[in-house]
Amino acid sequence: MRVALKIAGAALTIISSGLAGLTVACSYRTHARELAGWVTALAVLETEISYGLTKLGQAMRHAGQSAGGSPKRVLARAADLLEDGGYGSAGDCISKALTEETASCSFLWSGKWREDLEAVVVLGEALGASDSADQARHISLASRRLERRRQLAEEAATVNYRLWSAMGFLIGGMVAIALI
Amino acid sequence: MRRIVRDLVAEQICPALPPRAREAVKALPDEVRQSLTEIRLRRGRPAMGVVPEGDFYLSSDGQPLWLDRGRAAFSSEIPASAVMCSEDEWDAAMRLVTECSIYALERELAAGYITLRGGHRVGLVGRAVLEGGRIRTQRELSAMNFRIARQIIGAADSIMPYIVRRVGTLQHHRVSVFSTLILSGPGYGKTTLLRDIARQLSYGQDGTGLMVGVVDERSEIAACSGGIPGNDLGPRADVIDSCPKAEGMMIMIRSMSPDVIVTDEIGHAADSEAIEEARRCGVAVIASAHASDWDDAQRRPALRDILARGAFERGILLSNRLGICTCERIVHMATGTDLLDSPFLLSARADERDGGACRCGLR
C-alpha cells in the first residue's frame, strides 16, 4: 500500500511538473504568435488607412479582426473608447486598452507585454493625426519594430520550447526520486 | 397633448462638441438651443452661438451672453462666465469632429468643411498648405463653424407650382419639371429648399412621382451615413454622396436614368458642362448657387456661362428680407419676367420631424 502511494505521488509530481514545463514552453510559442498577430494587424491597419481611408475606429476593428487574439481584443476596445469620444486621443485609447489587456494576459509575459508593445503605444500617439502617407510611414516603422521583436521571440521559442518541454518532466523525475 | 419635438442640437451636434462647450449648449434654455443656426469655436476665444435674433457667447451657467445687448458688443472684455475655447477644448473638438481620422478628410480639409452625421456642415479654417498652386490641405486650424442643418418638410410647398407643370389630359397626365436655379447668400435656406423640392418630386402627387438623382457633394442634402440617407428624400430618390458634382451628374445620367437631377452649390466650369449635358439628355436640373442677386451671379464666370447657355428655365432668389428663407423673386429665365408679385416667406407644413423650424424664420 505504501509503495503504491509512493508510486502515485511520484507520478503526480512528474505529471504536474511536466505540465508546468509544457505551459512555459507553449507560452514561448504563444508569445511569438501574438507578436505575429500584431504585425498582421498593423499591415491591415496600414491598408485600411492609406488605401481605404477608413475612419480610425473602424480601421482598428478591421485590423483586429484579421489578426485575432490579443490584437483583436485590444484594438476593438480602443475603437470603442475612441468612438465613445470621451476618452481622449487615439494614443490614450490604445494605452488604456493595452493596460486592460495586460491585466488579463499570461502572468509569464505580463512584464514583457509593455516592452513588446511599446511600438504600438508610440504609434497610437501619431495615429489619425496626419495625412495618409505620413500615417503609412508611422505604421510601417512600428511594424518593423514589432517584426524584430517577433523574430527574437521566434528564436527564443525555438530554443526554449524543447528545453522546457523536457525540463518539466526531468525536474519532476528528480523531485520524485529525491522524495522516494 | 404636448407635442414631442426632436432636439436636433442635443442629439446630433452636442456629441461633436468639446466637453465645456457641449455642457454650455446643453444648459441653454430649450427655445434658444432649438433655434441655434450655428455654433462657432475659435481657438483661444469664447465659444459663440448664433440664432436668427443675434449672436451670443456660450456661458458655463447656460445663460446666453448676447453680444449686441449691452457692453459686450464693442468691448474687448470677455465675460468671466464665457466658455473659452482653450487648447484642450480645441484638441478635443478636432478629435471629435475628425473622429481622429485626419487622413480620411484631406479633401474635406482642403475644401474647408467636414460634414457630420445628419448633414450638418462644420466649416474649418487655418493655414492653407499649397501644392502646385492648389490647396492640398489646411494645418494649424484656428476656427470651426458648426452649421446646423434642419429638414423642413413642406418648405417648398409654395414654390412647387412654379417649377412643375402637368403635361397631357386631365386623366392621363405626366409631370414635367422646369430646370431651376436657386440663388441666395449663405444661410438663407438654399439647401433646405432643394432638399424639400427633391422630396416632393420624389413622392409626387396622384402617382406622378419622378425619379430624382441627388448629387450630394457635401452630404448636406441627403445627409447619408453608411449609404442610407438621413433625411427624407422620398421613395424615388437616388443619392450619389461625396462625389464632385460634374462627375456625379454624369454618373447619375448614365447609371440611374433620373428625370430630375438635384445638386447643391454649382459654380465651376465643369458644372456648367455637366448641366448642359444633362439638359441635352432630357434631364431637368435643379441646382443652387451662392449669389446675392442676378447681377452678382452674372459676375461669376461659371454662373454667367451657365445662364448664357439658357440651361435654366426658372430662377429663384432667396433673401432674409422677411426672415430667413424669404422667396424674393421667381423669374422666367427666357423672358426675364418676374412671376411673383411680392416676396413671401416659404412655409413649413410641419416641424414635428426636426424641432425649431419655426424659429428659423419659417412660418
Coordinates of C-alpha atoms in Angstrom, one line a residue:
Chain A
M1 CA 0.0 0.0 0.0
R2 CA 2.8 2.4 1.0
V3 CA 4.7 1.6 -2.2
A4 CA 1.6 2.2 -4.3
L5 CA 1.1 5.5 -2.6
K6 CA 4.8 6.5 -3.3
I7 CA 4.4 5.5 -7.0
A8 CA 1.2 7.5 -7.2
G9 CA 2.8 10.5 -5.6
A10 CA 5.9 10.2 -7.8
A11 CA 3.6 10.0 -10.9
L12 CA 1.6 13.0 -9.8
T13 CA 4.8 15.0 -9.2
I14 CA 6.2 14.1 -12.6
I15 CA 2.9 14.9 -14.4
S16 CA 2.4 18.2 -12.7
S17 CA 5.9 19.3 -13.1
G18 CA 5.8 18.2 -16.8
L19 CA 2.6 20.1 -17.4
A20 CA 4.1 23.2 -15.8
G21 CA 7.1 22.8 -18.2
L22 CA 4.8 22.4 -21.2
T23 CA 2.9 25.5 -20.1
V24 CA 6.1 27.5 -20.0
A25 CA 7.2 26.0 -23.4
C26 CA 3.9 26.8 -25.0
S27 CA 3.9 30.4 -23.7
Y28 CA 7.1 31.0 -25.7
R29 CA 5.2 30.0 -28.9
T30 CA 2.1 32.0 -27.9
H31 CA 4.3 35.0 -27.3
A32 CA 5.8 34.7 -30.8
R33 CA 2.3 34.1 -32.3
E34 CA 0.8 37.1 -30.5
L35 CA 3.6 39.3 -31.9
A36 CA 3.0 37.9 -35.4
G37 CA -0.7 38.8 -34.9
W38 CA 0.2 42.3 -34.1
V39 CA 2.4 42.5 -37.2
T40 CA -0.6 41.3 -39.3
A41 CA -2.9 43.8 -37.6
L42 CA -0.6 46.7 -38.4
A43 CA -0.3 45.6 -42.0
V44 CA -4.1 45.6 -42.3
L45 CA -4.3 48.9 -40.4
E46 CA -1.9 50.4 -42.9
T47 CA -4.1 49.2 -45.8
E48 CA -7.3 50.5 -44.2
I49 CA -5.7 53.9 -43.6
S50 CA -3.6 54.5 -46.6
Y51 CA -5.8 52.9 -49.3
G52 CA -9.3 52.6 -47.8
L53 CA -9.2 55.9 -46.0
T54 CA -11.4 54.1 -43.4
K55 CA -12.1 56.1 -40.2
L56 CA -9.7 55.1 -37.5
G57 CA -12.2 53.4 -35.2
Q58 CA -13.5 51.1 -38.0
A59 CA -9.9 50.6 -39.3
M60 CA -8.7 49.4 -35.9
R61 CA -11.7 47.0 -35.7
H62 CA -10.9 45.5 -39.1
A63 CA -7.2 45.2 -38.3
G64 CA -8.0 43.5 -35.0
Q65 CA -10.5 41.1 -36.6
S66 CA -7.9 40.0 -39.2
A67 CA -5.3 39.2 -36.5
G68 CA -7.5 37.6 -33.8
G69 CA -6.1 37.0 -30.2
S70 CA -5.0 39.9 -28.2
P71 CA -4.7 42.4 -31.1
K72 CA -8.4 41.8 -31.7
R73 CA -9.4 42.5 -28.1
V74 CA -7.1 45.5 -27.7
L75 CA -8.0 47.2 -31.0
A76 CA -11.7 46.6 -30.6
R77 CA -11.6 48.1 -27.1
A78 CA -9.5 51.0 -28.3
A79 CA -12.0 51.6 -31.1
D80 CA -14.9 51.6 -28.6
L81 CA -13.1 54.2 -26.4
L82 CA -12.3 56.3 -29.5
E83 CA -15.8 56.2 -30.9
D84 CA -17.3 57.0 -27.5
G85 CA -15.4 60.3 -27.8
G86 CA -14.8 61.0 -24.2
Y87 CA -11.5 59.2 -23.5
G88 CA -9.0 61.3 -25.5
S89 CA -6.6 60.8 -28.4
A90 CA -6.1 57.5 -30.2
G91 CA -2.9 57.1 -28.2
D92 CA -4.8 57.4 -24.9
C93 CA -7.4 54.9 -26.1
I94 CA -4.8 52.3 -27.2
S95 CA -2.8 52.8 -23.9
K96 CA -5.9 52.2 -21.9
A97 CA -6.9 49.1 -23.9
L98 CA -3.4 47.7 -23.5
T99 CA -3.4 48.3 -19.8
E100 CA -6.7 46.4 -19.5
E101 CA -5.3 43.6 -21.6
T102 CA -2.1 43.4 -19.6
A103 CA -4.2 42.7 -16.5
S104 CA -5.7 39.6 -18.2
C105 CA -2.7 38.3 -20.2
S106 CA -0.4 35.4 -19.2
F107 CA 1.4 36.1 -16.0
L108 CA 4.6 34.9 -17.6
W109 CA 4.6 37.7 -20.1
S110 CA 2.8 40.5 -18.4
G111 CA 6.1 42.1 -17.6
K112 CA 7.3 41.9 -21.1
W113 CA 4.0 42.9 -22.6
R114 CA 4.6 46.7 -22.3
E115 CA 8.1 46.3 -23.6
D116 CA 6.9 44.3 -26.7
L117 CA 4.1 46.7 -27.5
E118 CA 5.9 49.9 -26.8
A119 CA 5.9 50.4 -30.6
V120 CA 2.1 50.2 -30.7
V121 CA 1.8 52.8 -27.8
V122 CA 4.2 55.2 -29.7
L123 CA 2.2 54.6 -32.9
G124 CA -1.0 55.4 -31.1
E125 CA 0.2 58.9 -30.4
A126 CA 0.5 59.6 -34.1
L127 CA -2.5 57.7 -35.4
G128 CA -5.1 59.7 -37.1
A129 CA -3.2 63.0 -36.7
S130 CA -1.7 63.4 -40.2
D131 CA -2.2 62.6 -43.9
S132 CA -2.3 59.1 -45.2
A133 CA 1.3 59.0 -46.4
D134 CA 2.6 60.0 -43.0
Q135 CA 0.3 57.5 -41.3
A136 CA 1.7 54.8 -43.5
R137 CA 5.2 55.8 -42.5
H138 CA 4.4 55.6 -38.8
I139 CA 2.7 52.3 -39.1
S140 CA 5.5 50.8 -41.2
L141 CA 8.0 51.9 -38.6
A142 CA 6.0 50.4 -35.8
S143 CA 5.6 47.2 -37.8
R144 CA 9.3 46.9 -38.4
R145 CA 10.0 47.3 -34.6
L146 CA 7.4 44.6 -33.9
E147 CA 8.8 42.3 -36.6
R148 CA 12.2 42.5 -34.9
R149 CA 10.6 41.6 -31.6
R150 CA 8.7 38.8 -33.3
Q151 CA 11.9 37.4 -34.7
L152 CA 13.6 37.5 -31.3
A153 CA 10.6 35.8 -29.8
E154 CA 10.6 33.1 -32.5
E155 CA 14.3 32.4 -31.9
A156 CA 13.6 32.2 -28.1
A157 CA 10.7 29.9 -28.8
T158 CA 12.7 27.5 -31.0
V159 CA 15.3 27.1 -28.2
N160 CA 13.1 27.2 -25.2
Y161 CA 10.2 25.1 -26.4
R162 CA 12.2 21.9 -26.5
L163 CA 14.1 22.8 -23.3
W164 CA 11.0 23.5 -21.2
S165 CA 9.1 20.6 -22.6
A166 CA 11.8 18.2 -21.4
M167 CA 12.8 20.3 -18.3
G168 CA 9.4 20.0 -16.6
F169 CA 9.4 16.2 -16.7
L170 CA 13.1 16.0 -15.8
I171 CA 12.7 18.2 -12.7
G172 CA 9.5 16.3 -11.8
G173 CA 11.5 13.0 -12.1
M174 CA 14.3 14.4 -10.0
V175 CA 12.0 15.6 -7.3
A176 CA 10.2 12.2 -7.3
I177 CA 13.5 10.3 -6.9
A178 CA 14.5 12.7 -4.1
L179 CA 11.2 12.2 -2.3
I180 CA 11.2 8.4 -2.7
Chain B
M1 CA -51.3 66.9 -25.5
R2 CA -47.7 68.1 -25.6
R3 CA -46.0 67.8 -29.0
I4 CA -42.7 65.9 -29.0
V5 CA -40.1 67.9 -30.8
R6 CA -36.7 66.4 -31.7
D7 CA -33.8 68.3 -30.1
L8 CA -31.5 68.1 -33.1
V9 CA -28.7 70.1 -31.5
A10 CA -28.6 67.9 -28.4
E11 CA -28.8 64.7 -30.4
Q12 CA -26.5 65.3 -33.3
I13 CA -24.4 68.4 -32.7
C14 CA -23.5 68.0 -29.0
P15 CA -21.6 64.7 -29.4
A16 CA -19.2 66.5 -31.7
L17 CA -18.6 69.5 -29.4
P18 CA -15.7 69.6 -26.9
P19 CA -16.8 69.0 -23.2
R20 CA -17.2 72.5 -21.9
A21 CA -19.0 73.8 -25.0
R22 CA -21.2 70.7 -25.0
E23 CA -22.3 71.3 -21.4
A24 CA -22.9 75.0 -22.1
V25 CA -25.1 74.2 -25.2
K26 CA -27.0 71.6 -23.2
A27 CA -27.6 74.1 -20.4
L28 CA -29.0 76.7 -22.8
P29 CA -32.8 77.4 -22.5
D30 CA -34.6 75.0 -24.8
E31 CA -36.0 77.7 -27.1
V32 CA -32.5 79.1 -27.6
R33 CA -30.9 75.8 -28.2
Q34 CA -33.6 74.7 -30.7
S35 CA -33.2 77.9 -32.7
L36 CA -29.4 77.7 -33.0
T37 CA -28.3 78.0 -36.6
E38 CA -24.6 78.0 -35.9
I39 CA -22.1 77.3 -33.1
R40 CA -18.7 78.9 -33.6
L41 CA -15.5 77.8 -31.9
R42 CA -12.4 80.0 -32.2
R43 CA -9.1 78.9 -30.8
G44 CA -8.3 80.8 -27.6
R45 CA -11.5 82.8 -27.8
P46 CA -15.0 82.3 -26.4
A47 CA -17.4 79.8 -28.0
M48 CA -20.3 81.5 -29.7
G49 CA -23.8 80.6 -30.6
V50 CA -25.8 82.1 -33.4
V51 CA -29.6 82.4 -33.6
P52 CA -31.7 84.4 -36.1
E53 CA -32.0 87.1 -33.4
G54 CA -28.3 87.6 -32.9
D55 CA -25.0 86.2 -31.6
F56 CA -24.0 85.3 -28.1
Y57 CA -21.2 83.8 -26.1
L58 CA -21.9 80.4 -24.5
S59 CA -21.6 80.6 -20.8
S60 CA -21.0 77.9 -18.2
D61 CA -24.3 78.7 -16.4
G62 CA -26.3 78.3 -19.6
Q63 CA -27.4 81.9 -20.0
P64 CA -26.6 83.4 -23.4
L65 CA -24.2 86.4 -23.2
W66 CA -25.6 88.5 -26.0
L67 CA -23.1 90.4 -28.0
D68 CA -25.4 93.1 -29.2
R69 CA -27.3 93.7 -26.0
G70 CA -25.0 95.6 -23.7
R71 CA -21.4 96.2 -23.2
A72 CA -20.1 93.1 -24.8
A73 CA -20.9 94.5 -28.3
F74 CA -18.0 96.8 -28.8
S75 CA -15.9 95.8 -25.8
S76 CA -12.8 93.5 -25.9
E77 CA -13.7 92.5 -22.4
I78 CA -14.8 88.8 -22.2
P79 CA -17.3 88.0 -19.5
A80 CA -15.9 85.7 -16.9
S81 CA -18.6 83.1 -17.4
A82 CA -18.0 82.8 -21.1
V83 CA -16.8 79.3 -22.2
M84 CA -13.3 79.8 -23.6
C85 CA -12.0 77.5 -26.3
S86 CA -8.7 76.5 -24.7
E87 CA -6.1 74.4 -26.3
D88 CA -7.5 71.3 -24.6
E89 CA -11.0 72.2 -25.8
W90 CA -9.8 72.8 -29.3
D91 CA -7.9 69.5 -29.4
A92 CA -11.0 67.6 -28.2
A93 CA -13.1 69.4 -30.8
M94 CA -10.7 68.4 -33.6
R95 CA -10.7 64.8 -32.4
L96 CA -14.4 64.6 -32.2
V97 CA -15.1 66.4 -35.5
T98 CA -12.5 64.4 -37.4
E99 CA -13.1 61.2 -35.4
C100 CA -9.2 61.0 -35.1
S101 CA -9.0 60.5 -38.8
I102 CA -7.4 63.5 -40.4
Y103 CA -6.0 61.2 -43.2
A104 CA -9.6 60.4 -44.3
L105 CA -10.6 64.0 -44.6
E106 CA -7.8 65.6 -46.6
R107 CA -10.2 66.5 -49.5
E108 CA -12.7 68.0 -47.0
L109 CA -10.0 69.9 -45.1
A110 CA -8.7 71.3 -48.4
A111 CA -12.3 72.4 -49.2
G112 CA -12.7 73.8 -45.7
Y113 CA -15.5 71.8 -44.3
I114 CA -16.4 68.4 -42.8
T115 CA -20.0 67.0 -42.9
L116 CA -21.2 65.5 -39.6
R117 CA -23.8 62.7 -39.4
G118 CA -27.1 64.3 -40.0
G119 CA -25.8 66.6 -42.8
H120 CA -24.5 69.3 -40.5
R121 CA -21.5 71.1 -42.0
V122 CA -18.5 72.1 -39.9
G123 CA -16.5 74.8 -41.6
L124 CA -12.8 74.8 -40.8
V125 CA -10.2 77.4 -41.4
G126 CA -6.5 77.6 -40.6
R127 CA -3.2 77.8 -42.6
A128 CA -3.5 76.5 -46.1
V129 CA -0.9 74.1 -47.4
L130 CA -0.4 74.7 -51.1
E131 CA 0.8 72.3 -53.7
G132 CA 1.2 73.4 -57.3
G133 CA -0.8 76.5 -56.6
R134 CA -3.8 74.5 -55.2
I135 CA -4.8 73.9 -51.6
R136 CA -3.7 70.5 -50.6
T137 CA -4.9 70.6 -47.1
Q138 CA -5.1 73.0 -44.1
R139 CA -2.9 73.0 -41.0
E140 CA -3.0 74.9 -37.7
L141 CA -6.7 75.2 -37.8
S142 CA -8.0 78.2 -35.8
A143 CA -11.8 78.3 -36.2
M144 CA -14.7 76.0 -36.8
N145 CA -18.3 76.7 -37.5
F146 CA -21.0 74.1 -36.9
R147 CA -23.8 74.9 -39.3
I148 CA -27.0 73.2 -38.1
A149 CA -29.0 71.7 -40.9
R150 CA -32.7 71.1 -40.5
Q151 CA -35.0 69.3 -42.8
I152 CA -38.1 71.5 -43.1
I153 CA -40.9 69.3 -44.5
G154 CA -43.1 71.5 -46.7
A155 CA -40.6 74.3 -47.2
A156 CA -41.1 74.1 -51.0
D157 CA -44.9 73.9 -50.9
S158 CA -45.3 77.4 -52.3
I159 CA -42.5 77.0 -54.8
M160 CA -43.7 73.7 -56.5
P161 CA -46.4 75.3 -58.7
Y162 CA -43.7 77.5 -60.3
I163 CA -41.3 74.7 -61.1
V164 CA -43.6 71.8 -62.0
R165 CA -46.1 71.6 -64.9
R166 CA -48.6 68.9 -65.9
V167 CA -48.5 67.7 -69.4
G168 CA -51.3 65.8 -71.1
T169 CA -55.0 65.4 -70.4
L170 CA -56.7 65.6 -67.1
Q171 CA -57.0 61.8 -66.9
H172 CA -53.6 60.9 -68.5
H173 CA -51.1 63.5 -67.4
R174 CA -47.5 63.4 -66.5
V175 CA -45.4 65.8 -64.7
S176 CA -42.5 67.8 -66.2
V177 CA -40.1 69.9 -64.2
F178 CA -38.5 73.3 -65.2
S179 CA -34.8 73.4 -64.8
T180 CA -34.4 75.8 -61.9
L181 CA -31.5 77.7 -60.3
I182 CA -31.9 78.8 -56.7
L183 CA -29.7 81.8 -55.8
S184 CA -29.0 83.3 -52.4
G185 CA -26.3 84.3 -50.0
P186 CA -25.1 81.8 -47.4
G187 CA -27.5 80.6 -44.7
Y188 CA -30.7 81.8 -46.4
G189 CA -32.1 78.3 -47.0
K190 CA -31.0 77.1 -50.4
T191 CA -30.2 73.6 -49.3
T192 CA -33.3 73.4 -47.2
L193 CA -35.4 74.3 -50.2
L194 CA -33.5 72.0 -52.5
R195 CA -34.0 69.1 -50.1
D196 CA -37.7 69.6 -49.9
I197 CA -38.1 70.1 -53.7
A198 CA -36.3 66.7 -54.1
R199 CA -38.6 65.1 -51.6
Q200 CA -41.7 66.5 -53.1
L201 CA -40.7 65.5 -56.7
S202 CA -39.8 62.0 -55.4
Y203 CA -43.1 61.5 -53.6
G204 CA -45.1 63.2 -56.3
Q205 CA -48.9 63.8 -56.2
D206 CA -51.5 61.5 -57.7
G207 CA -49.0 58.9 -58.8
T208 CA -46.8 61.5 -60.6
G209 CA -43.6 61.0 -58.7
L210 CA -40.3 61.4 -60.6
M211 CA -37.0 59.6 -60.4
V212 CA -34.8 62.1 -58.6
G213 CA -31.0 61.8 -58.8
V214 CA -29.4 63.7 -55.9
V215 CA -25.7 64.6 -56.5
D216 CA -24.7 65.4 -52.9
E217 CA -21.1 66.5 -53.0
R218 CA -21.1 67.9 -49.4
S219 CA -23.5 65.3 -48.0
E220 CA -25.8 68.1 -46.9
I221 CA -28.9 67.4 -49.0
A222 CA -29.4 63.7 -48.1
A223 CA -27.1 63.5 -45.0
C224 CA -26.1 60.0 -46.0
S225 CA -24.5 57.8 -43.3
G226 CA -23.4 54.3 -44.2
G227 CA -25.1 54.7 -47.6
I228 CA -28.5 55.5 -46.1
P229 CA -30.0 59.0 -46.4
G230 CA -30.6 60.6 -43.0
N231 CA -33.1 63.0 -44.5
D232 CA -36.4 62.0 -46.1
L233 CA -36.0 62.3 -49.9
G234 CA -38.9 60.1 -50.8
P235 CA -39.2 56.7 -52.5
R236 CA -37.8 57.6 -55.9
A237 CA -34.6 59.4 -54.9
D238 CA -31.1 58.0 -55.6
V239 CA -28.1 59.7 -54.0
I240 CA -24.5 59.8 -55.1
D241 CA -22.7 61.0 -52.0
S242 CA -19.4 63.0 -51.6
C243 CA -18.9 63.0 -55.3
P244 CA -17.8 66.0 -57.3
K245 CA -20.9 67.5 -59.0
A246 CA -19.9 67.3 -62.6
E247 CA -18.8 63.6 -62.4
G248 CA -21.7 62.8 -60.2
M249 CA -24.2 64.2 -62.7
M250 CA -22.7 62.2 -65.5
I251 CA -22.7 59.0 -63.4
M252 CA -26.4 59.6 -62.4
I253 CA -27.4 60.1 -66.1
R254 CA -25.5 57.0 -67.3
S255 CA -26.5 54.7 -64.5
M256 CA -29.7 55.7 -62.8
S257 CA -31.7 57.4 -65.7
P258 CA -33.2 60.2 -63.5
D259 CA -36.0 62.5 -64.6
V260 CA -34.5 65.3 -62.4
I261 CA -31.1 65.9 -61.0
V262 CA -30.8 67.9 -57.8
T263 CA -27.5 69.4 -56.8
D264 CA -26.1 72.0 -54.4
E265 CA -23.8 75.0 -54.9
I266 CA -22.8 74.9 -58.5
G267 CA -20.1 77.3 -59.7
H268 CA -17.3 75.7 -61.6
A269 CA -16.9 75.5 -65.4
A270 CA -17.2 71.7 -65.2
D271 CA -20.6 72.0 -63.6
S272 CA -21.7 74.1 -66.5
E273 CA -20.7 71.4 -69.0
A274 CA -22.4 68.7 -66.9
I275 CA -25.7 70.7 -66.6
E276 CA -25.6 71.3 -70.4
E277 CA -25.1 67.6 -71.0
A278 CA -28.0 66.7 -68.6
R279 CA -30.3 69.1 -70.4
R280 CA -29.3 67.6 -73.8
C281 CA -30.2 64.2 -72.3
G282 CA -33.7 65.5 -71.4
V283 CA -33.0 65.6 -67.7
A284 CA -34.1 68.6 -65.7
V285 CA -31.6 70.1 -63.3
I286 CA -32.5 71.8 -60.0
A287 CA -29.4 73.5 -58.6
S288 CA -28.4 76.2 -56.1
A289 CA -25.6 78.7 -56.2
H290 CA -24.1 81.4 -54.0
A291 CA -25.1 84.8 -55.3
S292 CA -27.0 87.6 -53.6
D293 CA -28.8 88.6 -56.8
W294 CA -28.8 88.1 -60.6
D295 CA -26.1 90.7 -61.1
D296 CA -24.0 89.0 -58.6
A297 CA -24.5 85.7 -60.4
Q298 CA -23.5 87.3 -63.7
R299 CA -20.2 88.4 -62.2
R300 CA -19.2 84.8 -61.5
P301 CA -17.8 83.4 -64.8
A302 CA -19.1 79.9 -64.5
L303 CA -22.6 81.0 -63.5
R304 CA -22.6 83.6 -66.2
D305 CA -21.7 80.9 -68.7
I306 CA -24.5 78.6 -67.4
L307 CA -27.1 81.4 -67.5
A308 CA -25.9 82.5 -71.0
R309 CA -26.4 78.9 -72.3
G310 CA -30.1 79.1 -71.2
A311 CA -29.7 75.9 -69.1
F312 CA -32.2 77.1 -66.6
E313 CA -35.9 77.9 -67.2
R314 CA -36.7 79.2 -63.8
G315 CA -34.7 81.2 -61.3
I316 CA -35.5 81.6 -57.6
L317 CA -33.8 84.3 -55.5
L318 CA -33.9 83.9 -51.7
S319 CA -33.1 86.6 -49.2
N320 CA -33.7 87.3 -45.5
R321 CA -35.9 90.4 -46.0
L322 CA -38.9 88.9 -44.2
G323 CA -36.9 86.3 -42.3
I324 CA -34.6 83.5 -43.4
C325 CA -36.0 81.7 -46.5
T326 CA -37.7 84.7 -48.0
C327 CA -38.6 84.0 -51.6
E328 CA -37.6 87.3 -53.1
R329 CA -38.2 86.6 -56.8
I330 CA -39.2 83.8 -59.1
V331 CA -38.0 84.5 -62.7
H332 CA -39.0 83.1 -66.1
M333 CA -35.4 82.9 -67.3
A334 CA -36.1 83.1 -71.1
T335 CA -38.0 86.4 -70.8
G336 CA -36.7 87.7 -67.6
T337 CA -40.3 88.1 -66.4
D338 CA -40.9 88.2 -62.7
L339 CA -43.5 85.6 -61.8
L340 CA -44.0 86.9 -58.2
D341 CA -46.0 90.0 -57.3
S342 CA -44.3 90.3 -53.9
P343 CA -41.8 88.4 -51.8
F344 CA -43.1 85.9 -49.3
L345 CA -41.8 83.6 -46.6
L346 CA -41.5 80.0 -47.5
S347 CA -43.8 77.9 -45.4
A348 CA -43.2 74.9 -43.3
R349 CA -46.1 72.5 -43.3
A350 CA -44.9 70.7 -40.2
D351 CA -41.9 70.8 -37.9
E352 CA -42.5 67.8 -35.8
R353 CA -39.7 65.9 -37.5
D354 CA -37.0 68.4 -36.7
G355 CA -37.5 70.9 -34.0
G356 CA -37.0 74.6 -34.2
A357 CA -38.2 75.1 -37.8
C358 CA -40.5 77.9 -36.9
R359 CA -37.7 79.8 -35.2
C360 CA -35.6 79.8 -38.4
G361 CA -37.8 82.3 -40.0
L362 CA -40.2 79.9 -41.5
R363 CA -43.8 80.4 -40.5

